Short mmCIF file of C-alpha atoms and ligand atoms in Angstrom, two decimals:
data_model
loop_
_atom_site.label_atom_id
_atom_site.label_comp_id
_atom_site.label_asym_id
_atom_site.label_seq_id
_atom_site.Cartn_x
_atom_site.Cartn_y
_atom_site.Cartn_z
CA UNK A 1 1.07 8.81 -12.55
CA UNK A 2 4.74 9.05 -13.48
CA UNK A 3 7.23 7.26 -11.12
CA UNK A 4 10.70 7.90 -10.96
CA UNK A 5 12.68 5.66 -8.77
CA UNK A 6 16.32 6.62 -7.62
CA UNK A 7 18.39 3.35 -6.99
CA UNK A 8 21.39 1.24 -7.69
CA UNK A 9 19.31 -1.57 -8.97
CA UNK A 10 17.40 -0.17 -11.45
CA UNK A 11 16.77 -3.54 -13.26
CA UNK A 12 15.10 -5.20 -10.04
CA UNK A 13 12.42 -2.57 -10.31
CA UNK A 14 12.00 -2.43 -14.18
CA UNK A 15 11.71 -6.46 -13.87
CA UNK A 16 9.36 -6.16 -11.17
CA UNK A 17 6.88 -3.66 -12.37
CA UNK A 18 6.77 -4.74 -16.05
CA UNK A 19 5.00 -7.75 -15.43
CA UNK A 20 1.38 -8.23 -14.03
CA UNK A 21 -1.28 -5.50 -14.17
CA UNK A 22 0.86 -2.82 -13.84
CA UNK A 23 2.65 -3.68 -17.31
CA UNK A 24 -0.58 -3.60 -18.83
CA UNK A 25 -1.18 -0.06 -17.29
CA UNK A 26 2.05 1.16 -18.60
CA UNK A 27 0.91 -0.21 -22.27
CA UNK A 28 -2.18 1.87 -21.61
CA UNK A 29 -0.41 4.97 -20.63
CA UNK A 30 -2.04 5.26 -17.45
CA UNK A 31 1.44 4.67 -15.53
CA UNK A 32 5.32 5.44 -16.65
CA UNK A 33 8.16 3.99 -14.81
CA UNK A 34 11.52 5.36 -15.08
CA UNK A 35 14.36 3.70 -12.97
CA UNK A 36 17.36 6.21 -12.84
CA UNK A 37 20.72 4.50 -11.72
CA UNK A 38 22.29 6.60 -9.15
CA UNK A 39 25.84 5.25 -10.16
CA UNK A 40 25.10 6.76 -13.34
CA UNK A 41 25.67 10.33 -11.24
CA UNK A 42 28.88 9.88 -9.43
CA UNK A 43 31.57 12.45 -10.14
CA UNK A 44 34.14 9.53 -8.96
CA UNK A 45 36.22 8.10 -11.45
CA UNK A 46 36.19 4.97 -10.17
CA UNK A 47 32.07 5.11 -9.96
CA UNK A 48 32.13 5.08 -6.13
CA UNK A 49 28.64 5.74 -4.68
CA UNK A 50 29.54 4.96 -1.14
CA UNK A 51 32.16 5.75 1.88
CA UNK A 52 32.95 5.02 5.59
CA UNK A 53 30.77 7.03 7.98
CA UNK A 54 32.04 9.72 10.13
CA UNK A 55 32.15 8.77 13.84
CA UNK A 56 32.64 5.10 13.03
CA UNK A 57 30.77 2.19 12.99
CA UNK A 58 30.07 -0.70 10.89
CA UNK A 59 29.06 -0.45 7.35
CA UNK A 60 28.89 2.09 4.09
CA UNK A 61 26.89 5.12 3.27
CA UNK A 62 25.74 6.33 0.29
CA UNK A 63 27.06 9.77 -0.52
CA UNK A 64 25.30 12.90 -1.08
CA UNK A 65 26.69 13.95 -4.43
CA UNK A 66 25.39 11.06 -6.83
CA UNK A 67 22.10 11.03 -4.81
CA UNK A 68 21.54 14.76 -5.44
CA UNK A 69 22.36 14.75 -8.87
CA UNK A 70 20.31 11.94 -9.90
CA UNK A 71 17.32 13.77 -8.12
CA UNK A 72 18.42 17.02 -10.12
CA UNK A 73 18.52 15.14 -13.29
CA UNK A 74 14.91 13.63 -12.77
CA UNK A 75 13.52 17.23 -11.31
CA UNK A 76 14.77 18.97 -14.16
CA UNK A 77 12.77 16.63 -16.58
CA UNK A 78 9.76 17.03 -14.62
CA UNK A 79 9.85 20.68 -14.99
CA UNK A 80 8.57 23.63 -12.93
CA UNK A 81 6.50 21.84 -10.38
CA UNK A 82 8.66 20.23 -7.32
CA UNK A 83 7.46 16.74 -7.15
CA UNK A 84 7.19 14.93 -3.64
CA UNK A 85 10.26 12.81 -3.03
CA UNK A 86 9.49 9.59 -0.71
CA UNK A 87 12.27 7.98 0.84
CA UNK A 88 11.83 4.01 1.59
CA UNK A 89 13.61 3.64 5.01
CA UNK A 90 13.32 1.64 8.13
CA UNK A 91 12.71 5.20 9.76
CA UNK A 92 9.50 6.23 8.09
CA UNK A 93 6.06 6.41 8.92
CA UNK A 94 4.40 2.85 8.13
CA UNK A 95 2.90 2.41 4.72
CA UNK A 96 -1.04 1.94 4.90
CA UNK A 97 -4.19 2.39 2.44
CA UNK A 98 -4.64 6.11 2.84
CA UNK A 99 -0.76 7.00 2.33
CA UNK A 100 -1.47 4.98 -1.06
CA UNK A 101 -4.65 6.74 -1.66
CA UNK A 102 -3.06 10.26 -0.91
CA UNK A 103 0.19 9.76 -3.00
CA UNK A 104 -2.11 8.52 -6.04
CA UNK A 105 -3.35 12.07 -6.51
CA UNK A 106 0.60 13.32 -7.37
CA UNK A 107 1.36 13.63 -10.89
CA UNK A 108 5.02 12.65 -10.73
CA UNK A 109 6.40 10.67 -7.73
CA UNK A 110 10.25 10.33 -7.11
CA UNK A 111 11.23 7.50 -5.07
CA UNK A 112 14.40 7.09 -3.34
CA UNK A 113 15.79 3.49 -2.49
CA UNK A 114 18.88 3.23 0.13
CA UNK A 115 20.98 0.39 0.10
CA UNK A 116 24.10 -0.31 2.65
CA UNK A 117 23.43 1.08 5.76
CA UNK A 118 21.55 4.22 4.73
CA UNK A 119 22.38 8.10 2.99
CA UNK A 120 24.40 10.72 3.96
CA UNK A 121 21.80 13.15 6.20
CA UNK A 122 22.65 16.25 4.25
CA UNK A 123 20.85 15.07 0.95
CA UNK A 124 17.93 13.64 2.52
CA UNK A 125 17.41 16.91 4.29
CA UNK A 126 17.59 18.53 1.00
CA UNK A 127 15.28 16.45 -1.00
CA UNK A 128 13.04 14.25 0.74
CA UNK A 129 9.54 15.11 1.41
CA UNK A 130 8.39 11.98 2.72
CA UNK A 131 9.82 8.84 4.82
CA UNK A 132 7.94 5.66 4.48
CA UNK A 133 8.55 2.29 5.85
CA UNK A 134 6.60 -0.73 4.58
CA UNK A 135 6.72 -2.44 8.09
CA UNK A 136 8.48 -3.33 11.19
CA UNK A 137 11.22 -5.92 9.82
CA UNK A 138 14.53 -5.69 8.51
CA UNK A 139 14.95 -5.86 4.18
CA UNK A 140 18.38 -5.40 2.60
CA UNK A 141 17.21 -2.48 0.74
CA UNK A 142 14.59 -0.10 -0.26
CA UNK A 143 13.95 -1.71 -3.78
CA UNK A 144 11.34 -4.28 -2.56
CA UNK A 145 9.67 -1.28 -0.37
CA UNK A 146 9.43 0.89 -3.38
CA UNK A 147 7.79 -2.01 -5.67
CA UNK A 148 5.59 -2.68 -2.86
CA UNK A 149 4.74 1.20 -2.87
CA UNK A 150 4.30 1.49 -6.55
CA UNK A 151 1.74 -1.53 -6.67
CA UNK A 152 -0.48 -0.06 -4.04
CA UNK A 153 -0.36 3.69 -5.40
CA UNK A 154 -1.06 2.49 -9.06
CA UNK A 155 -4.00 0.08 -7.97
CA UNK A 156 -5.67 3.50 -6.75
CA UNK A 157 -5.47 5.07 -10.28
CA UNK A 158 -8.62 5.42 -11.90
CA UNK A 159 -8.62 3.10 -14.99
CA UNK A 160 -5.54 0.62 -13.66
CA UNK A 161 -7.82 -2.07 -12.30
CA UNK A 162 -10.77 -3.73 -14.27
CA UNK A 163 -14.21 -2.72 -13.26
CA UNK A 164 -14.60 -5.57 -10.80
CA UNK A 165 -11.99 -5.64 -8.28
CA UNK A 166 -12.40 -1.81 -8.25
CA UNK A 167 -11.04 0.03 -5.04
CA UNK A 168 -14.01 1.06 -3.53
CA UNK A 169 -15.29 -2.29 -2.80
CA UNK A 170 -11.85 -3.80 -1.40
CA UNK A 171 -11.46 -5.13 2.05
CA UNK A 172 -9.88 -2.55 4.26
CA UNK A 173 -12.38 0.03 2.94
CA UNK A 174 -14.57 -0.40 5.62
CA UNK A 175 -11.83 -1.59 8.23
CA UNK A 176 -12.84 -5.25 8.16
CA UNK A 177 -11.00 -8.16 6.84
CA UNK A 178 -12.50 -9.43 3.58
CA UNK A 179 -15.25 -12.67 4.23
CA UNK A 180 -14.46 -16.08 3.04
CA UNK A 181 -15.12 -16.93 -0.50
CA UNK A 182 -16.55 -20.28 -2.51
CA UNK A 183 -16.49 -21.27 -6.22
CA UNK A 184 -17.52 -24.51 -7.70
CA UNK A 185 -17.80 -27.22 -6.86
CA UNK A 186 -20.35 -26.93 -4.13
CA UNK A 187 -18.57 -30.04 -2.21
CA UNK A 188 -14.85 -30.72 -2.34
CA UNK A 189 -13.26 -33.03 -0.28
CA UNK A 190 -16.06 -33.58 1.95
CA UNK A 191 -16.45 -29.85 2.63
CA UNK A 192 -19.76 -28.04 1.74
CA UNK A 193 -20.40 -24.49 0.90
CA UNK A 194 -22.26 -22.64 3.56
CA UNK A 195 -25.92 -23.23 2.63
CA UNK A 196 -26.91 -19.62 3.02
CA UNK A 197 -24.66 -18.66 -0.21
CA UNK A 198 -26.83 -21.23 -2.30
CA UNK A 199 -29.98 -19.81 -0.86
CA UNK A 200 -30.37 -16.70 -3.35
CA UNK A 201 -31.73 -14.51 -0.15
CA UNK A 202 -29.18 -11.49 -1.09
CA UNK A 203 -30.08 -9.73 2.55
CA UNK A 204 -29.05 -12.79 4.32
CA UNK A 205 -26.16 -13.78 2.35
CA UNK A 206 -24.91 -9.85 2.92
CA UNK A 207 -25.77 -10.36 6.87
CA UNK A 208 -23.74 -13.50 6.76
CA UNK A 209 -20.90 -11.97 4.71
CA UNK A 210 -20.67 -9.22 7.32
CA UNK A 211 -20.64 -11.68 10.20
CA UNK A 212 -17.93 -13.59 8.90
CA UNK A 213 -15.74 -10.56 8.32
CA UNK A 214 -16.27 -9.32 11.88
CA UNK A 215 -15.32 -12.47 13.37
CA UNK A 216 -12.62 -12.99 11.29
CA UNK A 217 -11.09 -9.72 11.85
CA UNK A 218 -11.74 -10.13 15.87
CA UNK A 219 -9.71 -13.16 15.40
CA UNK A 220 -6.92 -12.50 13.25
CA UNK A 221 -6.57 -8.42 13.53
CA UNK A 222 -7.39 -7.71 17.14
CA UNK A 223 -6.50 -4.15 16.39
CA UNK A 224 -8.74 -3.52 13.69
CA UNK A 225 -11.49 -5.19 15.34
CA UNK A 226 -11.28 -2.69 18.56
CA UNK A 227 -11.32 0.16 15.94
CA UNK A 228 -14.19 -1.14 14.24
CA UNK A 229 -16.01 -1.97 17.46
CA UNK A 230 -15.62 1.58 18.67
CA UNK A 231 -16.86 3.07 15.22
CA UNK A 232 -20.04 0.89 15.59
CA UNK A 233 -20.77 0.54 19.20
CA UNK A 234 -24.22 -0.63 18.45
CA UNK A 235 -22.96 -3.98 16.39
CA UNK A 236 -24.26 -7.26 17.45
CA UNK A 237 -26.53 -5.74 20.06
CA UNK A 238 -30.02 -7.04 19.68
CA UNK A 239 -32.20 -4.58 18.10
CA UNK A 240 -34.30 -2.82 20.54
CA UNK A 241 -37.93 -4.19 20.17
CA UNK A 242 -40.58 -1.87 19.12
CA UNK A 243 -43.06 -1.42 22.00
CA UNK A 244 -46.43 -2.89 21.54
CA UNK A 245 -49.06 -0.53 21.54
CA UNK A 246 -51.41 -0.96 24.97
CA UNK A 247 -54.90 -0.14 24.65
CA UNK A 248 -54.44 3.49 26.44
CA UNK A 249 -52.16 4.45 23.72
CA UNK A 250 -53.55 6.56 20.94
CA UNK A 251 -52.52 6.63 17.27
CA UNK A 252 -50.72 9.96 16.01
C1 9D3 B 1 21.97 -1.26 11.62
C2 9D3 B 1 20.59 -0.30 11.48
N1 9D3 B 1 19.61 -0.66 10.35
C3 9D3 B 1 18.72 0.26 10.57
C4 9D3 B 1 17.53 -0.65 11.07
C5 9D3 B 1 20.16 -0.59 9.04
C6 9D3 B 1 19.34 -0.67 7.95
C7 9D3 B 1 18.78 -1.86 7.56
C8 9D3 B 1 18.19 -2.23 6.63
C9 9D3 B 1 19.47 0.24 6.76
C10 9D3 B 1 18.60 -0.48 5.77
C11 9D3 B 1 18.26 -1.35 5.62
C12 9D3 B 1 17.42 -1.49 4.46
N2 9D3 B 1 16.10 -1.65 4.27
C13 9D3 B 1 15.72 -0.64 3.66
O1 9D3 B 1 15.75 0.33 3.07
C14 9D3 B 1 13.79 -0.54 4.19
C15 9D3 B 1 12.90 -0.98 4.81
C16 9D3 B 1 13.00 -2.04 5.64
O2 9D3 B 1 14.20 -2.79 5.81
N3 9D3 B 1 12.15 -2.75 6.28
C17 9D3 B 1 10.96 -1.93 5.84
N4 9D3 B 1 10.65 -1.07 5.33
C18 9D3 B 1 11.51 -0.48 4.62
S1 9D3 B 1 11.51 0.74 3.63
C19 9D3 B 1 13.07 0.69 3.24
#
């Protein structure tokens, strides 16, 4: 996957992604990141990229021209295939795991970060294919959201994660929160590891973990719990006892 980020703060993106697991994935050639400074594409003498909004109102708007030319330069480097352009915006669909999985299928992804009060609508109409928000709270720009998206998409790409925390076995994959986990020592500050985890009975451990996941989800994420119960209406119901054979019944 090749990420191309259009931004006024390219260093912020480069710094954030180069570290951690993603930096290693880049070294191994699984990912690449190009942070393009929109200001490098301004046609104005004073490198201006923003202006007042028609119709009045507070704040400045990013102008269409430098954004369009930065996008065109990236798209020209990519070649004939039109890359998806994700605009990070509070007015977008809320990002989630299924969007991350879908975007991970792309060869190239162009991510546009806004600043100031936003971007001139006309260039958005021309180039944007997807509008994405990372949640209902107000940030100062699209750079942190872009980094969040890059992180979540990258770990869905085969080989980026090491064998064990593979994307398959993740929490959220079954719509439930993760169960609690424990490591050594067996007792810490008087708190013991739940007995069942030391029993060696894998079936019992699995059942305990599922129950913990469900209870935790019910308490912390009632929205996810409701969806889980609608998908598993029999969960938690006692199993129907097999009817005892009576003397009158014949075996078939
Ligand atoms: C005054 C109206 N504001 C719209 C809600 C203006 C505005 C606020 C914040 C315009 C841009 C921003 C900067 N935020 C983002 O660019 C952003 C964002 C966010 O603030 N929250 C969650 N997801 C995202 S994705 C991009």
